[in-house]
Amino acid sequence: MTPTTPGTRSKSDLDLADTLGHELVRLVRLVNRAKSQVSKQGPDGIERAAYAILFCLIHVGPQRTSKLAEFLHSEISTISRQSSSLVQHGLVERLADPEDGRACLLAPTAEGLRVFEENRKQRNQWLAEVLGDWSDDDRKTLNSLFHRLNDDLEKTSPQFADPASASKAKGA
């Protein structure tokens, strides 16, 4: 495959990308439907959205609220409210930031790890059921391709044309 500059993809490439885009939108919609079927509050009284904070802290390590907001593409006030709930429920703790004693880091507690693992087990049970009729090779291929897609999405920012420059290019 030869590298191309942005905006010079073939019709076939763009058609395949359109199909993928459709399937990704469908995937997000189905995942959101599944999430809505599970109550907005988990069995431990925590908002489902707050689990993203717990996930991040477990996988990335202790973080400041501002870094979590950046990582999760959320407002600091939202992260602050949700992390306060996690702290109140004993799932997250505040630690002094070794780089700046005035700031604090959020870190998962042992109970936070336990709750996270319980939720992970439930998710894995559901996904195993969804993929139950798939061959081992198909499941391995899916995992490999999703991993590759996520890696490429992480390192490639969308490059959408600036509407003003598009108008100028058309002579408007």
CSV table of N, CA and C in Angstrom, one decimal:
chain,number,residue,atom,x,y,z
A,1,MET,N,0.9,-1.2,0.0
A,1,MET,CA,0.0,0.0,0.0
A,1,MET,C,0.9,1.2,0.0
A,2,THR,N,0.7,2.1,-0.9
A,2,THR,CA,1.5,3.3,-1.0
A,2,THR,C,0.8,4.4,-0.2
A,3,PRO,N,1.6,5.2,0.5
A,3,PRO,CA,1.0,6.3,1.3
A,3,PRO,C,0.5,7.4,0.3
A,4,THR,N,-0.6,8.0,0.8
A,4,THR,CA,-1.1,9.1,0.0
A,4,THR,C,-1.3,10.3,0.9
A,5,THR,N,-1.4,11.5,0.3
A,5,THR,CA,-1.7,12.7,1.1
A,5,THR,C,-3.1,12.7,1.4
A,6,PRO,N,-3.5,13.4,2.5
A,6,PRO,CA,-4.9,13.5,2.8
A,6,PRO,C,-5.7,14.1,1.7
A,7,GLY,N,-6.9,13.5,1.4
A,7,GLY,CA,-7.8,14.0,0.4
A,7,GLY,C,-7.5,13.4,-1.0
A,8,THR,N,-6.6,12.5,-1.1
A,8,THR,CA,-6.3,11.9,-2.4
A,8,THR,C,-6.6,10.4,-2.4
A,9,ARG,N,-7.6,10.0,-1.7
A,9,ARG,CA,-8.0,8.6,-1.6
A,9,ARG,C,-8.9,8.2,-2.8
A,10,SER,N,-8.8,6.9,-3.2
A,10,SER,CA,-9.6,6.5,-4.4
A,10,SER,C,-11.0,6.4,-4.0
A,11,LYS,N,-11.9,6.3,-5.0
A,11,LYS,CA,-13.3,6.1,-4.8
A,11,LYS,C,-13.6,4.8,-4.0
A,12,SER,N,-12.8,3.8,-4.3
A,12,SER,CA,-13.0,2.5,-3.6
A,12,SER,C,-12.6,2.7,-2.1
A,13,ASP,N,-11.5,3.4,-1.9
A,13,ASP,CA,-11.1,3.6,-0.5
A,13,ASP,C,-12.3,4.4,0.3
A,14,LEU,N,-12.8,5.4,-0.4
A,14,LEU,CA,-13.8,6.2,0.2
A,14,LEU,C,-15.1,5.4,0.4
A,15,ASP,N,-15.5,4.6,-0.6
A,15,ASP,CA,-16.7,3.7,-0.4
A,15,ASP,C,-16.5,2.8,0.8
A,16,LEU,N,-15.3,2.2,0.9
A,16,LEU,CA,-15.1,1.3,2.1
A,16,LEU,C,-15.1,2.1,3.4
A,17,ALA,N,-14.6,3.3,3.4
A,17,ALA,CA,-14.6,4.1,4.6
A,17,ALA,C,-16.0,4.5,4.9
A,18,ASP,N,-16.9,4.7,3.9
A,18,ASP,CA,-18.3,5.1,4.1
A,18,ASP,C,-19.0,3.9,4.8
A,19,THR,N,-18.7,2.7,4.3
A,19,THR,CA,-19.3,1.5,4.9
A,19,THR,C,-18.9,1.3,6.3
A,20,LEU,N,-17.6,1.5,6.6
A,20,LEU,CA,-17.1,1.4,7.9
A,20,LEU,C,-17.7,2.5,8.8
A,21,GLY,N,-17.8,3.7,8.3
A,21,GLY,CA,-18.4,4.8,9.1
A,21,GLY,C,-19.8,4.4,9.5
A,22,HIS,N,-20.6,3.8,8.6
A,22,HIS,CA,-22.0,3.4,8.8
A,22,HIS,C,-21.9,2.4,10.0
A,23,GLU,N,-21.1,1.4,9.8
A,23,GLU,CA,-21.0,0.3,10.8
A,23,GLU,C,-20.5,0.8,12.2
A,24,LEU,N,-19.6,1.8,12.2
A,24,LEU,CA,-19.2,2.4,13.5
A,24,LEU,C,-20.3,3.1,14.2
A,25,VAL,N,-21.1,3.9,13.4
A,25,VAL,CA,-22.2,4.6,14.0
A,25,VAL,C,-23.2,3.6,14.5
A,26,ARG,N,-23.5,2.5,13.8
A,26,ARG,CA,-24.4,1.5,14.2
A,26,ARG,C,-23.9,0.8,15.5
A,27,LEU,N,-22.5,0.6,15.6
A,27,LEU,CA,-21.9,0.0,16.8
A,27,LEU,C,-22.1,0.9,18.0
A,28,VAL,N,-21.8,2.2,17.8
A,28,VAL,CA,-22.0,3.1,18.9
A,28,VAL,C,-23.5,3.2,19.4
A,29,ARG,N,-24.4,3.2,18.4
A,29,ARG,CA,-25.8,3.2,18.8
A,29,ARG,C,-26.2,1.9,19.5
A,30,LEU,N,-25.7,0.8,19.1
A,30,LEU,CA,-26.1,-0.5,19.8
A,30,LEU,C,-25.4,-0.5,21.2
A,31,VAL,N,-24.2,0.0,21.3
A,31,VAL,CA,-23.6,0.0,22.6
A,31,VAL,C,-24.3,0.9,23.6
A,32,ASN,N,-24.7,2.1,23.0
A,32,ASN,CA,-25.5,3.0,23.9
A,32,ASN,C,-26.9,2.4,24.3
A,33,ARG,N,-27.5,1.6,23.3
A,33,ARG,CA,-28.7,1.0,23.7
A,33,ARG,C,-28.5,0.0,24.8
A,34,ALA,N,-27.4,-0.8,24.7
A,34,ALA,CA,-27.1,-1.8,25.8
A,34,ALA,C,-26.9,-1.1,27.1
A,35,LYS,N,-26.2,0.1,27.1
A,35,LYS,CA,-25.9,0.8,28.3
A,35,LYS,C,-27.2,1.3,28.9
A,36,SER,N,-28.1,1.8,28.0
A,36,SER,CA,-29.4,2.3,28.6
A,36,SER,C,-30.3,1.2,29.1
A,37,GLN,N,-30.1,0.0,28.7
A,37,GLN,CA,-30.9,-1.2,29.2
A,37,GLN,C,-30.4,-1.5,30.6
A,38,VAL,N,-29.1,-1.2,30.9
A,38,VAL,CA,-28.6,-1.3,32.3
A,38,VAL,C,-29.0,0.0,32.9
A,39,SER,N,-29.4,0.0,34.1
A,39,SER,CA,-29.8,1.3,34.7
A,39,SER,C,-28.7,2.3,34.7
A,40,LYS,N,-29.1,3.6,34.8
A,40,LYS,CA,-28.1,4.7,34.8
A,40,LYS,C,-27.3,4.6,36.0
A,41,GLN,N,-27.8,4.0,37.1
A,41,GLN,CA,-27.0,3.8,38.3
A,41,GLN,C,-26.6,2.3,38.4
A,42,GLY,N,-25.4,2.1,38.8
A,42,GLY,CA,-24.9,0.7,39.0
A,42,GLY,C,-25.5,0.2,40.3
A,43,PRO,N,-25.3,-1.1,40.5
A,43,PRO,CA,-25.8,-1.7,41.8
A,43,PRO,C,-25.2,-1.1,43.0
A,44,ASP,N,-24.1,-0.4,42.9
A,44,ASP,CA,-23.5,0.2,44.0
A,44,ASP,C,-23.8,1.7,44.2
A,45,GLY,N,-24.8,2.2,43.3
A,45,GLY,CA,-25.3,3.6,43.4
A,45,GLY,C,-24.4,4.6,42.7
A,46,ILE,N,-23.5,4.1,41.9
A,46,ILE,CA,-22.6,5.0,41.2
A,46,ILE,C,-23.1,5.2,39.8
A,47,GLU,N,-23.1,6.5,39.3
A,47,GLU,CA,-23.5,6.7,37.9
A,47,GLU,C,-22.6,5.9,37.0
A,48,ARG,N,-23.3,5.3,35.9
A,48,ARG,CA,-22.5,4.5,35.0
A,48,ARG,C,-21.4,5.3,34.3
A,49,ALA,N,-21.7,6.6,34.1
A,49,ALA,CA,-20.7,7.5,33.4
A,49,ALA,C,-19.4,7.6,34.3
A,50,ALA,N,-19.5,7.5,35.6
A,50,ALA,CA,-18.4,7.6,36.5
A,50,ALA,C,-17.4,6.5,36.3
A,51,TYR,N,-17.9,5.3,35.8
A,51,TYR,CA,-17.0,4.2,35.6
A,51,TYR,C,-15.9,4.5,34.6
A,52,ALA,N,-16.1,5.4,33.7
A,52,ALA,CA,-15.1,5.8,32.8
A,52,ALA,C,-13.9,6.4,33.5
A,53,ILE,N,-14.2,7.1,34.6
A,53,ILE,CA,-13.1,7.7,35.4
A,53,ILE,C,-12.3,6.5,36.1
A,54,LEU,N,-13.0,5.6,36.7
A,54,LEU,CA,-12.4,4.5,37.3
A,54,LEU,C,-11.6,3.7,36.3
A,55,PHE,N,-12.1,3.4,35.1
A,55,PHE,CA,-11.4,2.7,34.1
A,55,PHE,C,-10.1,3.4,33.8
A,56,CYS,N,-10.2,4.7,33.6
A,56,CYS,CA,-9.0,5.5,33.3
A,56,CYS,C,-7.9,5.4,34.4
A,57,LEU,N,-8.4,5.6,35.6
A,57,LEU,CA,-7.4,5.5,36.7
A,57,LEU,C,-6.8,4.2,36.9
A,58,ILE,N,-7.5,3.1,36.6
A,58,ILE,CA,-6.9,1.8,36.7
A,58,ILE,C,-5.9,1.5,35.5
A,59,HIS,N,-6.3,2.0,34.3
A,59,HIS,CA,-5.4,1.7,33.2
A,59,HIS,C,-4.3,2.7,33.0
A,60,VAL,N,-4.5,3.9,33.4
A,60,VAL,CA,-3.5,5.0,33.2
A,60,VAL,C,-2.7,5.3,34.5
A,61,GLY,N,-3.3,5.1,35.6
A,61,GLY,CA,-2.7,5.4,36.9
A,61,GLY,C,-3.3,6.7,37.5
A,62,PRO,N,-2.9,7.0,38.7
A,62,PRO,CA,-3.4,8.2,39.3
A,62,PRO,C,-3.3,9.5,38.5
A,63,GLN,N,-4.3,10.3,38.5
A,63,GLN,CA,-4.4,11.5,37.6
A,63,GLN,C,-5.0,12.7,38.4
A,64,ARG,N,-4.7,13.9,37.9
A,64,ARG,CA,-5.3,15.1,38.3
A,64,ARG,C,-6.7,15.1,37.6
A,65,THR,N,-7.6,15.8,38.2
A,65,THR,CA,-9.0,16.0,37.6
A,65,THR,C,-8.8,16.6,36.2
A,66,SER,N,-8.0,17.6,36.1
A,66,SER,CA,-7.8,18.2,34.7
A,66,SER,C,-7.3,17.3,33.7
A,67,LYS,N,-6.4,16.4,34.1
A,67,LYS,CA,-5.9,15.4,33.1
A,67,LYS,C,-7.0,14.4,32.7
A,68,LEU,N,-7.8,14.0,33.7
A,68,LEU,CA,-8.9,13.1,33.5
A,68,LEU,C,-9.9,13.7,32.5
A,69,ALA,N,-10.2,15.0,32.7
A,69,ALA,CA,-11.2,15.7,31.8
A,69,ALA,C,-10.6,15.7,30.4
A,70,GLU,N,-9.3,16.0,30.3
A,70,GLU,CA,-8.7,16.0,28.9
A,70,GLU,C,-8.8,14.6,28.3
A,71,PHE,N,-8.4,13.6,29.1
A,71,PHE,CA,-8.4,12.2,28.6
A,71,PHE,C,-9.8,11.7,28.2
A,72,LEU,N,-10.8,12.1,29.0
A,72,LEU,CA,-12.1,11.6,28.8
A,72,LEU,C,-13.0,12.6,27.9
A,73,HIS,N,-12.4,13.7,27.4
A,73,HIS,CA,-13.1,14.7,26.6
A,73,HIS,C,-14.3,15.1,27.3
A,74,SER,N,-14.1,15.6,28.5
A,74,SER,CA,-15.3,16.0,29.3
A,74,SER,C,-14.9,17.3,30.0
A,75,GLU,N,-15.9,17.9,30.6
A,75,GLU,CA,-15.7,19.2,31.4
A,75,GLU,C,-15.1,18.8,32.8
A,76,ILE,N,-14.3,19.7,33.3
A,76,ILE,CA,-13.7,19.5,34.6
A,76,ILE,C,-14.7,19.4,35.6
A,77,SER,N,-15.8,20.2,35.5
A,77,SER,CA,-16.9,20.2,36.5
A,77,SER,C,-17.6,18.8,36.6
A,78,THR,N,-17.8,18.2,35.4
A,78,THR,CA,-18.4,16.9,35.3
A,78,THR,C,-17.5,15.9,36.0
A,79,ILE,N,-16.2,15.9,35.6
A,79,ILE,CA,-15.3,14.9,36.2
A,79,ILE,C,-15.2,15.1,37.7
A,80,SER,N,-15.2,16.4,38.2
A,80,SER,CA,-15.1,16.7,39.6
A,80,SER,C,-16.3,16.1,40.3
A,81,ARG,N,-17.5,16.3,39.8
A,81,ARG,CA,-18.7,15.8,40.4
A,81,ARG,C,-18.7,14.3,40.5
A,82,GLN,N,-18.4,13.7,39.3
A,82,GLN,CA,-18.4,12.2,39.3
A,82,GLN,C,-17.3,11.6,40.2
A,83,SER,N,-16.1,12.2,40.2
A,83,SER,CA,-15.0,11.7,41.0
A,83,SER,C,-15.3,11.9,42.5
A,84,SER,N,-16.0,12.9,42.9
A,84,SER,CA,-16.5,13.1,44.3
A,84,SER,C,-17.4,12.0,44.7
A,85,SER,N,-18.3,11.6,43.8
A,85,SER,CA,-19.2,10.5,44.1
A,85,SER,C,-18.4,9.2,44.3
A,86,LEU,N,-17.4,9.0,43.4
A,86,LEU,CA,-16.5,7.8,43.5
A,86,LEU,C,-15.7,7.8,44.9
A,87,VAL,N,-15.3,9.0,45.3
A,87,VAL,CA,-14.6,9.1,46.5
A,87,VAL,C,-15.5,8.8,47.7
A,88,GLN,N,-16.7,9.4,47.7
A,88,GLN,CA,-17.7,9.1,48.7
A,88,GLN,C,-18.1,7.7,48.8
A,89,HIS,N,-18.1,6.9,47.7
A,89,HIS,CA,-18.4,5.5,47.8
A,89,HIS,C,-17.2,4.6,48.0
A,90,GLY,N,-16.0,5.3,48.3
A,90,GLY,CA,-14.8,4.5,48.6
A,90,GLY,C,-14.2,3.8,47.4
A,91,LEU,N,-14.5,4.2,46.2
A,91,LEU,CA,-13.9,3.6,45.0
A,91,LEU,C,-12.6,4.3,44.5
A,92,VAL,N,-12.5,5.5,44.9
A,92,VAL,CA,-11.4,6.4,44.5
A,92,VAL,C,-11.0,7.2,45.7
A,93,GLU,N,-9.7,7.4,45.8
A,93,GLU,CA,-9.1,8.2,46.9
A,93,GLU,C,-8.3,9.4,46.3
A,94,ARG,N,-8.2,10.5,47.1
A,94,ARG,CA,-7.4,11.6,46.8
A,94,ARG,C,-6.0,11.5,47.4
A,95,LEU,N,-5.0,11.6,46.7
A,95,LEU,CA,-3.6,11.6,47.2
A,95,LEU,C,-2.9,12.9,46.9
A,96,ALA,N,-2.0,13.3,47.7
A,96,ALA,CA,-1.2,14.5,47.4
A,96,ALA,C,-0.4,14.2,46.1
A,97,ASP,N,-0.3,15.2,45.3
A,97,ASP,CA,0.5,15.2,44.1
A,97,ASP,C,1.9,15.4,44.4
A,98,PRO,N,2.8,14.4,44.2
A,98,PRO,CA,4.2,14.6,44.6
A,98,PRO,C,4.9,15.7,43.9
A,99,GLU,N,4.4,16.1,42.7
A,99,GLU,CA,5.0,17.2,41.9
A,99,GLU,C,4.5,18.6,42.4
A,100,ASP,N,3.3,18.6,43.0
A,100,ASP,CA,2.8,19.9,43.5
A,100,ASP,C,1.9,19.6,44.7
A,101,GLY,N,2.4,19.9,45.9
A,101,GLY,CA,1.7,19.6,47.1
A,101,GLY,C,0.3,20.3,47.2
A,102,ARG,N,0.1,21.3,46.4
A,102,ARG,CA,-1.2,22.0,46.5
A,102,ARG,C,-2.3,21.2,45.7
A,103,ALA,N,-1.9,20.4,44.8
A,103,ALA,CA,-2.8,19.6,44.0
A,103,ALA,C,-3.0,18.2,44.5
A,104,CYS,N,-4.0,17.5,44.0
A,104,CYS,CA,-4.2,16.1,44.4
A,104,CYS,C,-4.4,15.3,43.2
A,105,LEU,N,-4.0,14.0,43.4
A,105,LEU,CA,-4.3,13.0,42.3
A,105,LEU,C,-5.4,12.1,42.8
A,106,LEU,N,-6.1,11.6,41.8
A,106,LEU,CA,-7.2,10.6,42.1
A,106,LEU,C,-6.6,9.3,41.8
A,107,ALA,N,-6.9,8.3,42.6
A,107,ALA,CA,-6.4,6.9,42.4
A,107,ALA,C,-7.4,5.9,42.9
A,108,PRO,N,-7.5,4.8,42.2
A,108,PRO,CA,-8.5,3.8,42.6
A,108,PRO,C,-8.1,3.1,44.0
A,109,THR,N,-9.1,2.8,44.7
A,109,THR,CA,-8.9,2.1,46.0
A,109,THR,C,-9.0,0.6,45.7
A,110,ALA,N,-8.8,-0.2,46.7
A,110,ALA,CA,-8.9,-1.7,46.6
A,110,ALA,C,-10.4,-2.0,46.3
A,111,GLU,N,-11.3,-1.3,46.9
A,111,GLU,CA,-12.7,-1.5,46.6
A,111,GLU,C,-13.1,-1.1,45.2
A,112,GLY,N,-12.5,0.0,44.7
A,112,GLY,CA,-12.6,0.5,43.3
A,112,GLY,C,-12.2,-0.6,42.4
A,113,LEU,N,-11.0,-1.2,42.6
A,113,LEU,CA,-10.5,-2.3,41.8
A,113,LEU,C,-11.5,-3.5,41.8
A,114,ARG,N,-12.1,-3.8,43.0
A,114,ARG,CA,-13.0,-4.9,43.0
A,114,ARG,C,-14.3,-4.6,42.2
A,115,VAL,N,-14.8,-3.4,42.4
A,115,VAL,CA,-16.0,-3.1,41.6
A,115,VAL,C,-15.8,-3.0,40.1
A,116,PHE,N,-14.6,-2.5,39.8
A,116,PHE,CA,-14.2,-2.5,38.4
A,116,PHE,C,-14.2,-3.9,37.8
A,117,GLU,N,-13.5,-4.8,38.5
A,117,GLU,CA,-13.4,-6.2,38.0
A,117,GLU,C,-14.8,-6.9,37.9
A,118,GLU,N,-15.7,-6.6,38.9
A,118,GLU,CA,-17.0,-7.2,38.8
A,118,GLU,C,-17.7,-6.7,37.6
A,119,ASN,N,-17.6,-5.4,37.3
A,119,ASN,CA,-18.3,-4.8,36.1
A,119,ASN,C,-17.6,-5.4,34.8
A,120,ARG,N,-16.3,-5.6,34.9
A,120,ARG,CA,-15.6,-6.2,33.7
A,120,ARG,C,-16.1,-7.6,33.5
A,121,LYS,N,-16.2,-8.4,34.5
A,121,LYS,CA,-16.7,-9.7,34.4
A,121,LYS,C,-18.1,-9.8,33.7
A,122,GLN,N,-19.0,-8.9,34.1
A,122,GLN,CA,-20.3,-8.8,33.6
A,122,GLN,C,-20.3,-8.4,32.1
A,123,ARG,N,-19.4,-7.5,31.7
A,123,ARG,CA,-19.3,-7.1,30.3
A,123,ARG,C,-18.7,-8.3,29.5
A,124,ASN,N,-17.7,-8.9,30.1
A,124,ASN,CA,-17.1,-10.1,29.3
A,124,ASN,C,-18.1,-11.2,29.1
A,125,GLN,N,-19.0,-11.4,30.1
A,125,GLN,CA,-20.0,-12.5,30.0
A,125,GLN,C,-20.9,-12.1,28.8
A,126,TRP,N,-21.3,-10.9,28.7
A,126,TRP,CA,-22.2,-10.4,27.7
A,126,TRP,C,-21.6,-10.5,26.3
A,127,LEU,N,-20.3,-10.1,26.2
A,127,LEU,CA,-19.6,-10.1,24.9
A,127,LEU,C,-19.3,-11.6,24.5
A,128,ALA,N,-19.0,-12.4,25.5
A,128,ALA,CA,-18.8,-13.9,25.2
A,128,ALA,C,-20.1,-14.5,24.6
A,129,GLU,N,-21.2,-14.0,25.2
A,129,GLU,CA,-22.5,-14.5,24.7
A,129,GLU,C,-22.8,-14.0,23.3
A,130,VAL,N,-22.5,-12.7,23.0
A,130,VAL,CA,-22.7,-12.1,21.7
A,130,VAL,C,-21.9,-12.9,20.7
A,131,LEU,N,-20.6,-13.2,21.0
A,131,LEU,CA,-19.7,-13.9,20.1
A,131,LEU,C,-19.7,-15.4,20.2
A,132,GLY,N,-20.6,-15.9,20.9
A,132,GLY,CA,-20.7,-17.4,21.2
A,132,GLY,C,-20.7,-18.3,19.9
A,133,ASP,N,-21.3,-17.8,18.9
A,133,ASP,CA,-21.4,-18.6,17.6
A,133,ASP,C,-20.3,-18.3,16.7
A,134,TRP,N,-19.4,-17.5,17.0
A,134,TRP,CA,-18.2,-17.1,16.2
A,134,TRP,C,-17.1,-18.1,16.4
A,135,SER,N,-16.3,-18.4,15.3
A,135,SER,CA,-15.2,-19.3,15.5
A,135,SER,C,-14.1,-18.6,16.2
A,136,ASP,N,-13.2,-19.4,16.8
A,136,ASP,CA,-12.0,-18.8,17.5
A,136,ASP,C,-11.2,-17.9,16.6
A,137,ASP,N,-11.0,-18.3,15.3
A,137,ASP,CA,-10.3,-17.5,14.4
A,137,ASP,C,-11.0,-16.1,14.1
A,138,ASP,N,-12.3,-16.2,14.0
A,138,ASP,CA,-13.1,-14.9,13.8
A,138,ASP,C,-12.9,-14.0,15.0
A,139,ARG,N,-13.0,-14.5,16.2
A,139,ARG,CA,-12.9,-13.7,17.4
A,139,ARG,C,-11.5,-13.1,17.5
A,140,LYS,N,-10.5,-13.9,17.2
A,140,LYS,CA,-9.1,-13.4,17.2
A,140,LYS,C,-8.9,-12.3,16.2
A,141,THR,N,-9.5,-12.5,15.0
A,141,THR,CA,-9.3,-11.5,13.9
A,141,THR,C,-10.0,-10.2,14.3
A,142,LEU,N,-11.2,-10.3,14.9
A,142,LEU,CA,-11.9,-9.2,15.3
A,142,LEU,C,-11.1,-8.4,16.4
A,143,ASN,N,-10.6,-9.1,17.4
A,143,ASN,CA,-9.8,-8.4,18.4
A,143,ASN,C,-8.5,-7.8,17.8
A,144,SER,N,-7.9,-8.4,16.9
A,144,SER,CA,-6.7,-7.9,16.2
A,144,SER,C,-7.0,-6.6,15.4
A,145,LEU,N,-8.1,-6.7,14.7
A,145,LEU,CA,-8.5,-5.6,13.8
A,145,LEU,C,-9.0,-4.4,14.7
A,146,PHE,N,-9.7,-4.7,15.7
A,146,PHE,CA,-10.2,-3.6,16.6
A,146,PHE,C,-9.0,-2.9,17.3
A,147,HIS,N,-8.0,-3.7,17.7
A,147,HIS,CA,-6.8,-3.2,18.3
A,147,HIS,C,-6.1,-2.3,17.3
A,148,ARG,N,-5.9,-2.7,16.1
A,148,ARG,CA,-5.3,-2.0,15.0
A,148,ARG,C,-6.0,-0.7,14.7
A,149,LEU,N,-7.3,-0.8,14.6
A,149,LEU,CA,-8.2,0.4,14.4
A,149,LEU,C,-8.0,1.4,15.5
A,150,ASN,N,-8.1,1.0,16.7
A,150,ASN,CA,-8.0,1.9,17.9
A,150,ASN,C,-6.6,2.6,17.9
A,151,ASP,N,-5.5,1.8,17.6
A,151,ASP,CA,-4.2,2.4,17.6
A,151,ASP,C,-4.1,3.5,16.5
A,152,ASP,N,-4.7,3.2,15.3
A,152,ASP,CA,-4.6,4.2,14.2
A,152,ASP,C,-5.5,5.4,14.5
A,153,LEU,N,-6.7,5.2,15.2
A,153,LEU,CA,-7.5,6.3,15.5
A,153,LEU,C,-6.8,7.2,16.6
A,154,GLU,N,-6.1,6.6,17.5
A,154,GLU,CA,-5.4,7.3,18.5
A,154,GLU,C,-4.3,8.2,17.9
A,155,LYS,N,-3.7,7.8,16.9
A,155,LYS,CA,-2.5,8.5,16.3
A,155,LYS,C,-2.9,9.4,15.1
A,156,THR,N,-4.1,9.4,14.7
A,156,THR,CA,-4.6,10.1,13.5
A,156,THR,C,-5.7,11.0,13.9
A,157,SER,N,-5.5,12.3,13.8
A,157,SER,CA,-6.6,13.3,14.1
A,157,SER,C,-7.4,13.5,12.8
A,158,PRO,N,-8.7,13.6,13.0
A,158,PRO,CA,-9.6,13.9,11.8
A,158,PRO,C,-9.1,15.2,11.1
A,159,GLN,N,-9.0,15.2,9.8
A,159,GLN,CA,-8.6,16.4,9.1
A,159,GLN,C,-9.7,16.8,8.2
A,160,PHE,N,-10.6,17.6,8.8
A,160,PHE,CA,-11.8,18.1,8.0
A,160,PHE,C,-11.4,19.4,7.4
A,161,ALA,N,-11.9,19.6,6.2
A,161,ALA,CA,-11.6,20.8,5.5
A,161,ALA,C,-12.3,22.0,6.2
A,162,ASP,N,-11.5,23.1,6.2
A,162,ASP,CA,-12.0,24.3,6.8
A,162,ASP,C,-13.1,24.9,5.8
A,163,PRO,N,-14.3,25.1,6.2
A,163,PRO,CA,-15.4,25.6,5.3
A,163,PRO,C,-15.0,26.8,4.6
A,164,ALA,N,-14.3,27.7,5.2
A,164,ALA,CA,-13.8,29.0,4.6
A,164,ALA,C,-12.9,28.7,3.5
A,165,SER,N,-11.9,27.8,3.7
A,165,SER,CA,-11.0,27.5,2.6
A,165,SER,C,-11.6,26.7,1.5
A,166,ALA,N,-12.6,25.9,1.8
A,166,ALA,CA,-13.3,25.2,0.8
A,166,ALA,C,-14.1,26.2,-0.1
A,167,SER,N,-14.7,27.2,0.5
A,167,SER,CA,-15.4,28.2,-0.3
A,167,SER,C,-14.4,29.0,-1.2
A,168,LYS,N,-13.3,29.3,-0.7
A,168,LYS,CA,-12.3,30.0,-1.5
A,168,LYS,C,-11.8,29.2,-2.7
A,169,ALA,N,-11.6,27.9,-2.4
A,169,ALA,CA,-11.2,27.0,-3.5
A,169,ALA,C,-12.2,26.9,-4.6
A,170,LYS,N,-13.5,27.1,-4.3
A,170,LYS,CA,-14.5,27.0,-5.3
A,170,LYS,C,-14.7,28.4,-6.0
A,171,GLY,N,-14.0,29.4,-5.5
A,171,GLY,CA,-14.1,30.7,-6.1
A,171,GLY,C,-15.2,31.5,-5.5
A,172,ALA,N,-15.7,31.1,-4.4
A,172,ALA,CA,-16.9,31.8,-3.8
A,172,ALA,C,-16.4,33.1,-3.1
